[in-house]
mmCIF file of C-alpha atoms in Angstrom:
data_model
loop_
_atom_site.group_PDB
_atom_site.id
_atom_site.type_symbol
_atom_site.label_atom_id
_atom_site.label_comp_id
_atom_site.label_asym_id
_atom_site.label_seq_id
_atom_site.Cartn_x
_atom_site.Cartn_y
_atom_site.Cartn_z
ATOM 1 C CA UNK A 29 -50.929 -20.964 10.278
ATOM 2 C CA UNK A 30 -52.644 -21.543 7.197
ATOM 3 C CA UNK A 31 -49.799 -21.453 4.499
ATOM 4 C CA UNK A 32 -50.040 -22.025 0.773
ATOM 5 C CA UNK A 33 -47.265 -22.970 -1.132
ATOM 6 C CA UNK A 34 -47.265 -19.365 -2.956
ATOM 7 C CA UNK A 35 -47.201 -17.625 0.408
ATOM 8 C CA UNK A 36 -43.606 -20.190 1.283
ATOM 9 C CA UNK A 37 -42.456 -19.065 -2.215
ATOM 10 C CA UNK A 38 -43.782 -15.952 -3.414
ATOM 11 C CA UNK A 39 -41.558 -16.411 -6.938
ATOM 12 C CA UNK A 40 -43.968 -18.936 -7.994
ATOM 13 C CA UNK A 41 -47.042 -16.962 -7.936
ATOM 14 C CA UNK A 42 -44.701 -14.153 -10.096
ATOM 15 C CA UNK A 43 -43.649 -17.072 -12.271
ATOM 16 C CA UNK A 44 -47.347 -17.635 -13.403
ATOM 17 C CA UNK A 45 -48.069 -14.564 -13.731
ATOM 18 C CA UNK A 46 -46.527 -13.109 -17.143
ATOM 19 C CA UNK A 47 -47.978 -11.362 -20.111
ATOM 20 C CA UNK A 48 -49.335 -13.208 -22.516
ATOM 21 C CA UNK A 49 -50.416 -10.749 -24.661
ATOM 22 C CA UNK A 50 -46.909 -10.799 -26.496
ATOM 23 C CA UNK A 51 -44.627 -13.281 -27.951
ATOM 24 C CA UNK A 52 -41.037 -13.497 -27.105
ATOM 25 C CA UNK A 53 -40.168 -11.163 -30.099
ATOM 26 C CA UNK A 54 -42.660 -8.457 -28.366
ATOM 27 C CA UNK A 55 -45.455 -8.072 -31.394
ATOM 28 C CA UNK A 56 -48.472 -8.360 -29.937
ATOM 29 C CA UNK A 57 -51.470 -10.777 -31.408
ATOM 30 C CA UNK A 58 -53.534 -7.173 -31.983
ATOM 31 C CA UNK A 59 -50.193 -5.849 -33.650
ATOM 32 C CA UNK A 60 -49.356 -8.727 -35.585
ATOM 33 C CA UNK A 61 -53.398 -8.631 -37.160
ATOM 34 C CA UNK A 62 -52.946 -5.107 -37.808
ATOM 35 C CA UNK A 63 -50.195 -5.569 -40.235
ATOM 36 C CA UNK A 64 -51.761 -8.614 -41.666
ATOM 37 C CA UNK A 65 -54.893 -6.833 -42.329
ATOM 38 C CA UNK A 66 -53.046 -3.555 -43.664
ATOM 39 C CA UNK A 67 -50.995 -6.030 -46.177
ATOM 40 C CA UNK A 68 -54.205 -7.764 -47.267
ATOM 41 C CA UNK A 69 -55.775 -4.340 -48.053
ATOM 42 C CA UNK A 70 -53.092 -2.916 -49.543
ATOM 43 C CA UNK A 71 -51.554 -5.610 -51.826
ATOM 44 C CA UNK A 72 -48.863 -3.081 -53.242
ATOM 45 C CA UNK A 73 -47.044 -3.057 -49.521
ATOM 46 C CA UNK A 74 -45.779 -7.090 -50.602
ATOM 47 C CA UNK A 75 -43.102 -5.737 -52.614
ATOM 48 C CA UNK A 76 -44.214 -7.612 -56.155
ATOM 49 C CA UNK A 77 -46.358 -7.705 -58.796
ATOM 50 C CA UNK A 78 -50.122 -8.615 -58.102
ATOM 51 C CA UNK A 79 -50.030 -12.316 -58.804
ATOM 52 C CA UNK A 80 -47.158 -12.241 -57.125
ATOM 53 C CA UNK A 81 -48.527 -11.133 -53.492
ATOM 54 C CA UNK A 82 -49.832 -12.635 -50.742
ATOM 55 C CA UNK A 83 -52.516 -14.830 -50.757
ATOM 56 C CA UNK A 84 -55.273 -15.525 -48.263
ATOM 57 C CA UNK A 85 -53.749 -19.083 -47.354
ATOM 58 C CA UNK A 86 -50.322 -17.107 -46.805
ATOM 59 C CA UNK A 87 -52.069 -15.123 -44.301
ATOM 60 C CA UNK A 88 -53.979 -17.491 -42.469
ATOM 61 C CA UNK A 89 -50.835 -20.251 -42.470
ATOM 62 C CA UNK A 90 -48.690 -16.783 -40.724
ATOM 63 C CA UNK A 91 -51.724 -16.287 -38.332
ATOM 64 C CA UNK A 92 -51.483 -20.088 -37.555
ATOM 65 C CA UNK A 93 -47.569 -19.797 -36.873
ATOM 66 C CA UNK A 94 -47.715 -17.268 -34.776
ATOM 67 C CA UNK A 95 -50.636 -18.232 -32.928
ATOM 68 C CA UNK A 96 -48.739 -21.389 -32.230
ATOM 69 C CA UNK A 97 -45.621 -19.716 -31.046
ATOM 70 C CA UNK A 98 -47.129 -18.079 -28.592
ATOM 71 C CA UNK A 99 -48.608 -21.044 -27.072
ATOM 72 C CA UNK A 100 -45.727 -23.154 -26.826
ATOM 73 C CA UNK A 101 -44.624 -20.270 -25.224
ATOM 74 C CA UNK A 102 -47.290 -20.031 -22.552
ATOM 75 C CA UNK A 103 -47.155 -23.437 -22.532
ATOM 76 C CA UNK A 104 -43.357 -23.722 -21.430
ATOM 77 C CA UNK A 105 -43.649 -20.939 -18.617
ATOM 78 C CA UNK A 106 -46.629 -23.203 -17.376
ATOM 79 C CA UNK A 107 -44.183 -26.488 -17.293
ATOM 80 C CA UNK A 108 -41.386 -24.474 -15.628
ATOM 81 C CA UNK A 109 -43.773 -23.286 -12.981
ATOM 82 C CA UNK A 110 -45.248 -27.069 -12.261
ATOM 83 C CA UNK A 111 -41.724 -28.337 -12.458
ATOM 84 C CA UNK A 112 -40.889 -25.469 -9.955
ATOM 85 C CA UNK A 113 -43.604 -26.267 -7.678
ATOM 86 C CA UNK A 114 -43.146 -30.416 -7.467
ATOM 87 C CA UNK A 115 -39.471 -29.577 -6.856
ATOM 88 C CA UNK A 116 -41.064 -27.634 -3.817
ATOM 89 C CA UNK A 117 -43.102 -30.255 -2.271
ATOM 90 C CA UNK A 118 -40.550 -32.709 -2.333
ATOM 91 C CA UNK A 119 -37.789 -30.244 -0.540
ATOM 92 C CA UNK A 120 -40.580 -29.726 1.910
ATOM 93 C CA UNK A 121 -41.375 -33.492 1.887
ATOM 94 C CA UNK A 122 -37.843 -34.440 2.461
ATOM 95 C CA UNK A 123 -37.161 -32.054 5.959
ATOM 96 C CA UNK A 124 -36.375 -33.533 9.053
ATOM 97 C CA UNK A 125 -34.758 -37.022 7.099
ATOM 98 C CA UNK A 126 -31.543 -38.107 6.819
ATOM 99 C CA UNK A 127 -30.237 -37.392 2.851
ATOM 100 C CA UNK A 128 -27.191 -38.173 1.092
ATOM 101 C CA UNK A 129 -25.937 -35.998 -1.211
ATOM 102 C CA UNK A 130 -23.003 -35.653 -3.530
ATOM 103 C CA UNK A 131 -20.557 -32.570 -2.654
ATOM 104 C CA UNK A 132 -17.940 -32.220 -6.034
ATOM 105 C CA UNK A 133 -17.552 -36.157 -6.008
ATOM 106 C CA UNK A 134 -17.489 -36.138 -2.205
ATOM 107 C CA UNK A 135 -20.831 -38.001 -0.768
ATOM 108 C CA UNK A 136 -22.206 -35.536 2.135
ATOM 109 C CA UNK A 137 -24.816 -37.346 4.981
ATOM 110 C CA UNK A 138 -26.585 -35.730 7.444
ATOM 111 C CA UNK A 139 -30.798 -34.372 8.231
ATOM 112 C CA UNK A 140 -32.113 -31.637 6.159
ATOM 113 C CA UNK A 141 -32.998 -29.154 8.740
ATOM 114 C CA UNK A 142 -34.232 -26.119 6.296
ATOM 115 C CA UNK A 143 -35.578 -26.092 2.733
ATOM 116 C CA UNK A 144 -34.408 -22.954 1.005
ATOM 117 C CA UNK A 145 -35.538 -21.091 -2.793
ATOM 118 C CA UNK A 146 -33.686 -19.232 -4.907
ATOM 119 C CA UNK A 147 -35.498 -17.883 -7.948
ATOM 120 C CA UNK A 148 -38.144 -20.412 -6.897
ATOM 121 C CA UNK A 149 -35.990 -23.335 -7.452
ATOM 122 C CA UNK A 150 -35.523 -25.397 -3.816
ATOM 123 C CA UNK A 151 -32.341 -25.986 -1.528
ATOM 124 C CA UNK A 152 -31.334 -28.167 1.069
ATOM 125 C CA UNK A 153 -29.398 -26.903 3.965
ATOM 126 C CA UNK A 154 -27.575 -29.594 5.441
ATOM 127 C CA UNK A 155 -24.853 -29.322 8.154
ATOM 128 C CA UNK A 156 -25.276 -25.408 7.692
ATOM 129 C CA UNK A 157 -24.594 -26.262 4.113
ATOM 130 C CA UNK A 158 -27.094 -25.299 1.251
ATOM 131 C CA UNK A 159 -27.016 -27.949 -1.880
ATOM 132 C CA UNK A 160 -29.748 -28.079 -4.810
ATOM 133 C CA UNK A 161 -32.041 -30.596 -5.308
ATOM 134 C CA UNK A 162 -29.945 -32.089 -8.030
ATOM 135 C CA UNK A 163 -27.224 -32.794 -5.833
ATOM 136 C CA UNK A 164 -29.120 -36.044 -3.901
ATOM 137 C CA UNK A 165 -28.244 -39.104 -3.878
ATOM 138 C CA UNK A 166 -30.474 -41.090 -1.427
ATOM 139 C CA UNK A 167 -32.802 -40.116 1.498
ATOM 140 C CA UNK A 168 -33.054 -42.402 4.488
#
């Protein structure tokens, strides 16, 4: 039984897998240069007179803002899958041991005998009860 963690949790291995062809607004890098390039050609499209328009700087400082965007972007589904994954190993880690957790103010004890995910976050069923991770207290 050779398991990986993305065969346990198939929602991770979805998680890193999204498009990153488009920004959040759905313009595409190709669409977005399209435009640009049409405005640069066409200097009339800017709406003013020709001193007026666009100038290359304009263009390349958009380019830069949107080129950032979409890597913060990329760069924040990436953090939510590693958070996703360490929160993983540690429910796995913590199965078989004696937890305490906290239950609406109440403080809950007993062994963790099953690690559940939902939407690739993990649970702990204890006493046939599941809690999220952020519910612990102490283990041991």
């Amino acid at each position: 039984m050779n398991n990986t963690i993305s065969d346990a949790v198939p929602s991770v291995a979805d998680a890193t897998a999204y498009n990153t062809t488009k920004n959040s607004s759905g313009v595409s890098m190709e669409s977005f240069l399209k435009i640009m390039a049409a405005s640069m050609s066409n200097p009339s499209m800017s709406g003013g007179d020709s001193g007026s328009s666009g100038s290359g700087t304009d263009y390349v400082s958009q380019l830069a803002q949107f080129t950032t965007l979409d890597q913060l972007n990329a760069m924040g589904k990436n953090l939510t899958s590693s958070v996703m994954i360490m929160q993983q190993q540690e429910a796995f880690n913590l199965l078989g041991k004696n937890v305490t957790l906290n239950d609406g103010g109440n403080s809950v004890t007993g062994k963790v005998d099953k690690v559940r995910f939902n939407n690739g976050y993990a649970t702990l069923v204890v006493n046939n009860k599941e809690y999220s991770m952020s519910t612990l207290n102490e283990v041991g």
